[in-house]
Coordinates of C-alpha atoms in Angstrom, one line a residue:
M1 CA 0.0 0.0 0.0
D2 CA 1.3 3.4 -1.0
V3 CA 1.7 6.0 1.8
R4 CA 2.2 9.6 0.5
R5 CA 3.6 12.7 2.2
T6 CA 4.2 16.3 1.2
V7 CA 7.1 18.3 2.6
P8 CA 7.4 22.1 2.0
V9 CA 10.9 23.2 1.3
A10 CA 12.0 26.9 0.9
L11 CA 14.3 27.6 -2.1
D12 CA 17.2 30.0 -2.3
V13 CA 16.6 31.7 -5.6
D14 CA 18.6 34.7 -7.0
S15 CA 16.9 37.6 -8.9
A16 CA 17.6 36.3 -12.4
D17 CA 16.3 32.8 -11.6
A18 CA 13.3 34.3 -9.8
A19 CA 12.4 36.2 -13.0
L20 CA 12.5 32.9 -15.0
L21 CA 10.4 31.2 -12.4
T22 CA 7.8 34.0 -12.5
D23 CA 7.6 33.7 -16.3
T24 CA 7.2 29.9 -15.9
V25 CA 4.4 30.3 -13.4
D26 CA 2.6 32.8 -15.7
T27 CA 3.0 30.4 -18.7
F28 CA 1.9 27.4 -16.7
L29 CA -1.3 29.1 -15.5
W30 CA -2.1 30.4 -19.0
S31 CA -1.7 26.9 -20.4
A32 CA -4.0 25.4 -17.7
Q33 CA -6.6 28.1 -18.3
Y34 CA -6.5 27.6 -22.1
V35 CA -7.2 23.9 -21.6
V36 CA -10.1 24.6 -19.2
D37 CA -11.6 27.2 -21.6
H38 CA -11.4 24.6 -24.4
A39 CA -13.0 21.9 -22.2
F40 CA -16.0 24.2 -21.6
Q41 CA -16.6 25.2 -25.2
G42 CA -18.9 22.3 -26.2
E43 CA -22.3 21.2 -25.1
Y44 CA -20.6 19.0 -22.5
V45 CA -17.5 19.7 -20.4
T46 CA -14.6 17.6 -21.6
T47 CA -12.8 15.9 -18.7
S48 CA -10.7 13.2 -20.5
K49 CA -7.0 13.9 -20.3
T50 CA -6.4 12.0 -23.5
T51 CA -9.0 14.0 -25.5
L52 CA -7.8 17.3 -24.0
D53 CA -4.2 16.5 -24.9
D54 CA -5.1 15.6 -28.5
E55 CA -7.1 18.8 -28.9
T56 CA -4.9 21.4 -27.1
Y57 CA -1.3 20.2 -26.8
D58 CA 0.0 21.5 -30.2
D59 CA -2.0 24.8 -29.8
V60 CA -0.5 25.5 -26.3
R61 CA 3.0 24.7 -27.5
E62 CA 2.7 27.0 -30.5
A63 CA 1.1 29.8 -28.5
T64 CA 3.8 29.6 -25.7
D65 CA 6.8 29.4 -28.1
G66 CA 7.6 25.8 -27.3
F67 CA 6.9 25.7 -23.5
N68 CA 8.4 22.6 -22.0
G69 CA 6.3 19.6 -23.1
G70 CA 6.2 18.0 -19.6
L71 CA 5.0 21.3 -18.1
V72 CA 2.3 21.6 -20.8
Q73 CA 1.1 18.1 -19.9
A74 CA 1.2 18.9 -16.2
A75 CA -1.0 22.0 -16.9
R76 CA -3.4 19.9 -18.9
N77 CA -3.7 17.4 -16.0
K78 CA -4.3 20.2 -13.6
A79 CA -7.0 21.6 -15.9
A80 CA -8.7 18.1 -16.4
E81 CA -8.8 17.5 -12.6
A82 CA -10.4 21.0 -12.1
C83 CA -13.0 20.2 -14.8
K84 CA -13.8 16.8 -13.2
S85 CA -14.2 18.5 -9.8
A86 CA -16.7 21.0 -11.3
V87 CA -18.7 18.2 -13.0
A88 CA -18.7 16.2 -9.8
R89 CA -20.2 19.1 -7.9
W90 CA -22.9 19.5 -10.5
K91 CA -23.8 15.8 -10.2
N92 CA -24.2 16.3 -6.4
G93 CA -26.5 19.2 -6.9
K94 CA -23.9 21.8 -5.8
K95 CA -22.9 25.0 -7.6
A96 CA -19.7 25.2 -9.5
S97 CA -18.4 27.7 -12.0
K98 CA -15.7 27.3 -14.7
P99 CA -12.3 26.9 -13.0
T100 CA -9.9 29.7 -13.1
F101 CA -6.2 29.6 -12.2
T102 CA -4.8 32.5 -10.3
S103 CA -2.7 31.1 -7.4
P104 CA 1.0 31.2 -8.6
H105 CA 2.2 27.6 -8.8
V106 CA 3.8 25.1 -11.2
V107 CA 3.5 21.3 -11.1
Y108 CA 6.7 19.3 -11.6
D109 CA 7.4 15.6 -12.1
K110 CA 10.6 13.6 -12.5
R111 CA 10.8 14.7 -16.2
T112 CA 10.7 18.4 -15.4
A113 CA 12.6 18.4 -12.1
T114 CA 15.6 16.6 -10.8
F115 CA 15.8 16.3 -7.0
H116 CA 19.2 16.2 -5.2
D117 CA 20.0 16.0 -1.5
D118 CA 20.3 19.7 -1.0
S119 CA 19.1 21.3 -4.3
V120 CA 16.7 20.9 -7.2
S121 CA 16.9 21.5 -10.9
L122 CA 13.7 22.9 -12.4
A123 CA 12.5 23.3 -16.0
T124 CA 11.6 26.9 -16.9
T125 CA 10.5 28.8 -20.0
D126 CA 14.2 29.2 -20.8
G127 CA 16.1 26.0 -19.9
R128 CA 16.7 24.9 -16.3
I129 CA 17.7 26.6 -13.1
E130 CA 19.4 25.1 -10.0
A131 CA 18.0 26.2 -6.6
D132 CA 19.4 25.2 -3.2
Y133 CA 17.1 24.0 -0.4
V134 CA 16.8 26.0 2.8
L135 CA 16.6 23.1 5.2
P136 CA 16.4 22.6 9.0
D137 CA 19.0 20.4 10.7
E138 CA 18.8 16.8 9.5
D139 CA 18.4 15.6 13.1
S140 CA 15.5 18.0 13.9
N141 CA 12.0 16.6 14.5
T142 CA 10.4 17.9 11.3
P143 CA 8.7 16.4 8.2
H144 CA 12.0 17.0 6.4
S145 CA 13.9 14.5 8.6
E146 CA 11.0 12.0 8.7
Y147 CA 10.3 11.9 5.0
L148 CA 12.7 14.0 2.8
F149 CA 15.9 12.7 4.4
S150 CA 14.6 9.2 4.8
D151 CA 15.8 6.4 2.5
E152 CA 12.4 4.8 2.9
Y153 CA 10.6 7.5 1.0
E154 CA 10.8 8.1 -2.8
I155 CA 10.3 11.6 -4.2
T156 CA 7.6 11.5 -6.9
G157 CA 7.2 15.1 -7.9
A158 CA 6.5 18.6 -6.5
E159 CA 4.5 21.8 -6.7
L160 CA 6.3 25.1 -6.8
H161 CA 4.5 27.9 -5.0
Y162 CA 5.2 31.6 -4.7
R163 CA 3.9 33.5 -1.7
D164 CA 4.9 36.6 0.2
G165 CA 8.1 36.9 -1.7
D166 CA 9.2 33.3 -1.1
W167 CA 9.6 30.4 -3.5
V168 CA 8.5 27.1 -1.7
L169 CA 8.7 23.7 -3.3
H170 CA 6.1 21.2 -1.9
I171 CA 7.9 17.9 -2.5
H172 CA 5.7 14.8 -2.8
C173 CA 7.1 11.6 -1.3
K174 CA 5.8 8.1 -1.1
T175 CA 6.7 4.7 0.4
D176 CA 5.2 1.2 0.2
V177 CA 4.1 -0.2 3.6
E178 CA 2.3 -3.3 4.8
S179 CA -0.9 -2.2 6.6
D180 CA -1.3 -3.6 10.1
T181 CA -5.1 -3.9 9.3
S182 CA -5.9 -6.8 7.0
E183 CA -8.1 -6.3 4.0
Q184 CA -10.7 -8.5 5.5
A185 CA -10.7 -6.5 8.7
T186 CA -11.0 -3.3 6.8
T187 CA -14.2 -4.5 5.0
E188 CA -15.7 -6.5 7.8
N189 CA -15.0 -4.6 11.0
G190 CA -17.6 -1.9 11.0
T191 CA -16.2 0.0 14.0
V192 CA -16.4 3.7 13.4
L193 CA -14.8 6.7 15.2
G194 CA -17.1 9.7 14.9
V195 CA -15.4 13.1 15.0
D196 CA -17.2 16.5 15.5
L197 CA -15.4 19.7 14.7
G198 CA -16.1 23.1 16.3
V199 CA -14.9 26.5 17.4
N200 CA -14.7 26.2 21.2
T201 CA -13.6 22.6 20.9
L202 CA -11.6 21.9 17.7
A203 CA -12.3 18.2 17.7
V204 CA -14.3 15.6 19.8
T205 CA -14.4 11.9 19.2
S206 CA -17.2 9.5 19.9
T207 CA -14.8 8.0 22.5
G208 CA -15.0 11.2 24.5
T209 CA -11.6 12.6 23.7
F210 CA -11.6 16.4 23.4
W211 CA -9.1 18.8 21.7
T212 CA -9.8 22.3 23.0
G213 CA -9.7 25.3 20.7
D214 CA -8.2 27.5 23.5
E215 CA -4.6 27.2 22.2
F216 CA -5.6 27.8 18.6
D217 CA -7.7 30.9 19.6
H218 CA -4.9 32.2 21.8
W219 CA -2.3 32.2 19.1
R220 CA -4.7 33.4 16.5
R221 CA -5.4 36.5 18.6
E222 CA -1.7 36.9 19.4
Y223 CA -0.6 36.9 15.8
E224 CA -3.4 39.3 14.8
K225 CA -2.2 41.6 17.6
R226 CA 1.3 41.5 16.3
R227 CA 0.2 42.1 12.7
G228 CA -1.9 45.1 13.8
S229 CA 1.0 46.7 15.7
L230 CA 3.3 46.3 12.7
Q231 CA 0.7 47.7 10.2
Q232 CA 0.5 50.9 12.3
C233 CA 4.2 51.4 11.7
G234 CA 3.8 51.5 7.9
T235 CA 7.6 51.1 7.3
R236 CA 9.2 48.6 4.9
W237 CA 10.8 46.9 7.9
A238 CA 7.3 46.4 9.4
H239 CA 5.9 45.1 6.1
Q240 CA 8.7 42.5 6.0
N241 CA 8.0 41.5 9.6
I242 CA 4.3 41.1 8.9
Q243 CA 5.2 38.5 6.3
S244 CA 7.5 36.8 8.9
V245 CA 4.7 36.7 11.4
G246 CA 2.4 35.1 8.9
R247 CA 5.0 32.3 8.2
K248 CA 5.4 31.7 11.9
E249 CA 1.7 31.5 12.4
D250 CA 1.3 29.1 9.6
G251 CA 4.1 26.9 10.9
R252 CA 2.8 26.9 14.5
F253 CA -0.8 25.9 13.5
K254 CA 0.4 23.2 11.1
L255 CA 2.5 21.6 13.9
M256 CA -0.5 21.8 16.2
L257 CA -2.8 20.2 13.7
H258 CA -0.2 17.5 12.9
R259 CA -0.2 16.6 16.6
I260 CA -4.0 16.4 16.8
S261 CA -4.2 14.3 13.7
N262 CA -1.6 11.9 15.0
E263 CA -3.6 11.5 18.2
L264 CA -6.9 11.1 16.3
V265 CA -5.4 8.3 14.2
A266 CA -3.9 6.7 17.3
K267 CA -7.3 6.8 19.0
A268 CA -8.9 5.0 16.0
R269 CA -6.2 2.3 16.1
E270 CA -6.4 2.0 19.8
N271 CA -10.1 1.2 19.5
G272 CA -9.9 -1.0 16.5
C273 CA -11.7 1.4 14.2
S274 CA -11.7 0.8 10.4
V275 CA -13.4 4.2 9.6
I276 CA -13.0 7.7 10.9
A277 CA -16.1 9.7 10.1
F278 CA -16.3 13.5 10.0
E279 CA -19.2 15.8 9.1
D280 CA -19.2 17.3 5.6
L281 CA -17.0 20.4 5.8
T282 CA -18.5 22.2 2.8
D283 CA -20.7 24.8 4.7
I284 CA -19.2 24.4 8.2
R285 CA -18.5 28.2 8.6
K286 CA -22.2 28.9 8.1
R287 CA -23.3 26.1 10.4
T288 CA -20.9 26.8 13.3
G289 CA -20.1 30.5 13.0
A290 CA -16.4 29.6 12.5
S291 CA -13.9 32.1 11.2
W292 CA -12.0 31.7 8.0
G293 CA -9.0 30.6 10.2
H294 CA -11.1 27.8 11.8
K295 CA -12.3 26.6 8.4
W296 CA -8.7 26.5 7.2
A297 CA -7.8 24.5 10.4
F298 CA -10.7 22.0 9.8
D299 CA -9.8 21.4 6.2
R300 CA -6.1 21.0 7.1
L301 CA -6.9 18.6 10.0
Y302 CA -9.1 16.5 7.8
D303 CA -6.4 16.2 5.1
Y304 CA -3.7 15.3 7.7
V305 CA -6.0 12.6 9.2
E306 CA -6.9 11.2 5.8
Y307 CA -3.3 10.6 4.6
K308 CA -2.0 9.4 8.0
A309 CA -4.9 7.0 8.5
E310 CA -4.2 5.5 5.1
E311 CA -1.0 4.1 6.4
Y312 CA -3.0 1.8 8.7
G313 CA -5.7 0.8 6.4
I314 CA -8.3 3.2 8.0
N315 CA -10.8 4.9 5.8
V316 CA -11.7 8.6 6.4
E317 CA -15.2 9.6 5.3
Q318 CA -17.6 12.6 5.5
V319 CA -21.3 12.4 6.3
A320 CA -24.2 14.9 6.0
P321 CA -24.1 17.3 9.0
E322 CA -27.8 18.0 9.3
N323 CA -29.1 17.8 12.9
T324 CA -26.1 16.0 14.3
S325 CA -26.0 18.6 17.1
R326 CA -29.8 18.5 17.7
R327 CA -30.4 14.7 17.6
C328 CA -30.2 12.6 20.8
S329 CA -27.6 9.9 20.2
H330 CA -29.4 7.9 23.0
C331 CA -33.0 7.8 21.8
G332 CA -32.9 9.5 18.4
F333 CA -35.3 12.4 19.3
T334 CA -34.4 15.5 17.3
H335 CA -35.3 19.1 18.4
P336 CA -33.5 22.5 18.3
D337 CA -34.1 22.9 22.0
N338 CA -32.2 19.8 22.8
R339 CA -29.0 21.8 22.7
E340 CA -28.1 25.0 24.5
D341 CA -24.5 26.2 23.9
E342 CA -22.2 23.3 25.0
V343 CA -24.9 21.4 26.9
F344 CA -27.1 18.7 25.3
E345 CA -30.2 17.6 27.2
C346 CA -32.8 15.5 25.4
L347 CA -36.3 16.9 25.9
K348 CA -37.7 13.3 25.4
C349 CA -35.5 10.9 27.4
G350 CA -33.5 13.3 29.5
Y351 CA -30.1 12.2 28.2
E352 CA -27.5 14.8 29.1
N353 CA -24.0 15.2 27.9
H354 CA -21.5 17.6 26.2
A355 CA -23.2 18.8 23.0
D356 CA -20.1 18.2 20.8
F357 CA -19.6 14.7 22.3
N358 CA -23.2 13.9 21.5
A359 CA -22.7 15.2 17.9
A360 CA -19.6 13.0 17.4
K361 CA -21.6 9.9 18.3
N362 CA -24.3 11.0 15.8
I363 CA -21.7 11.5 13.1
G364 CA -20.5 7.9 13.6
L365 CA -24.1 6.6 13.7
R366 CA -24.9 8.5 10.4
Y367 CA -22.0 6.8 8.7
L368 CA -23.2 3.4 9.9
R369 CA -26.8 4.0 8.7
R370 CA -25.6 5.2 5.4
N371 CA -23.5 2.0 5.0
Q372 CA -25.6 -0.6 6.9
T373 CA -26.5 -2.3 3.6
G374 CA -22.8 -2.3 2.5
G375 CA -20.3 -5.1 2.4
Y376 CA -20.0 -5.8 6.1
G377 CA -21.3 -9.4 5.8
G378 CA -23.1 -9.5 9.1
A379 CA -20.1 -8.5 11.1
L380 CA -20.5 -6.2 14.1
L381 CA -21.3 -2.6 13.2
G382 CA -20.8 0.0 15.8
V383 CA -19.6 3.5 16.9
R384 CA -16.8 3.3 19.3
L385 CA -17.5 5.0 22.7
N386 CA -15.3 5.5 25.7
S387 CA -17.4 2.9 27.6
G388 CA -18.3 0.4 24.8
M389 CA -19.9 0.1 21.4
M390 CA -23.1 1.7 20.2
T391 CA -24.7 -0.2 17.3
V392 CA -26.6 1.2 14.3
N393 CA -30.0 0.1 15.8
G394 CA -29.4 1.8 19.1
G395 CA -28.0 -1.3 20.9
Y396 CA -25.0 -1.1 23.2
S397 CA -22.2 -3.5 24.3
P398 CA -19.7 -2.7 27.0
A399 CA -16.0 -2.2 26.3
S400 CA -13.3 -4.4 27.5
S401 CA -11.1 -3.2 30.3
E402 CA -8.5 -2.2 27.7
V403 CA -10.6 0.5 26.2
R404 CA -10.0 3.8 27.9
T405 CA -10.6 7.5 27.5
G406 CA -7.6 9.6 26.3
V407 CA -5.9 12.4 28.2
H408 CA -8.2 15.0 26.7
A409 CA -11.3 13.2 28.0
E410 CA -14.7 14.7 28.6
S411 CA -15.6 16.8 31.6
H412 CA -16.7 14.8 34.7
R413 CA -19.8 16.9 34.9
F414 CA -21.3 15.0 32.0
S415 CA -22.2 11.3 31.9
G416 CA -19.9 9.1 29.9
G417 CA -22.2 6.9 27.8

């Protein structure tokens, strides 16, 4: 089974090479947009890479004075994927407009980039350039030491990004591992870990493990305060420091989300779960009142959990979010007044618990109900709780003595079932 990782690496680029890379980015984005515009010309949107290649490759090469063939194909692939995504949204009844490419980036593979231990050779609009990596110490506890410096991981390609005056190469690595969850266990063991995301509590699992949002909110306010102070100065030095603050903020939050995602996957493994279920993140800002920063954190956390869970044969899924915070996970009664802030108390059966914990259990149950006619072959289906297993039909079985709540467990003022 392939396990994939992405490692961001800053590049040391001089002014002449930076001008070449800027021209390469502009040409790459133009090429991708040309393919998208062509795909949308007919009665139906063309999504086939082969068809788009046959119909656009020569035109793009001619219009760009012989832009590197590998980069033309990478731009075509990017365009085809964007077209497929738009069509998929339409099929699901969601809105989607014709894709446009504005974010400055270029996609590289092993034909268009050569990766060395401390540098990279990149194809441009005028030959190749060599750029040195700006790397942390090889012994530091970073993704660079874990993946980029590791002999176990193979580099497969990269995306070059330009942001705030810096060139950053997002290097893609992969390795082949043997999952510690057998294929039979993955399909037959229906144990699900439900996860609810929120503002006050970033994440809560159906086992009763909480990751508070206090640390995230504290540092978000702290970095906003620092940026505000620098903006008042209005000097060039202040502007450069605002960019530095942004990079530090991004790095701090990514490390925090990596830690939470590691603990979420560990919780799923500890409880023998074959699936981690989240609510659909599409409109989570509207539902929860989350800020843009929270939405970014939710998306990033989901992505981290998804690729880390893959290593252990655990699937990560999303389910419809409607009424997960209003439905009683104990009796199924749904009413808006069941929840008041962080407290859930069922008007029908009197069940009381933390509202986000109740929602996490409902998310797990919704996944089970959606898949109860699937290929589980009569094996046990259930949402993992801190005290046992809740089945799709509302039944309950107690946990073994080995099942325990994590260090971020629920408050004692709520019941634990």
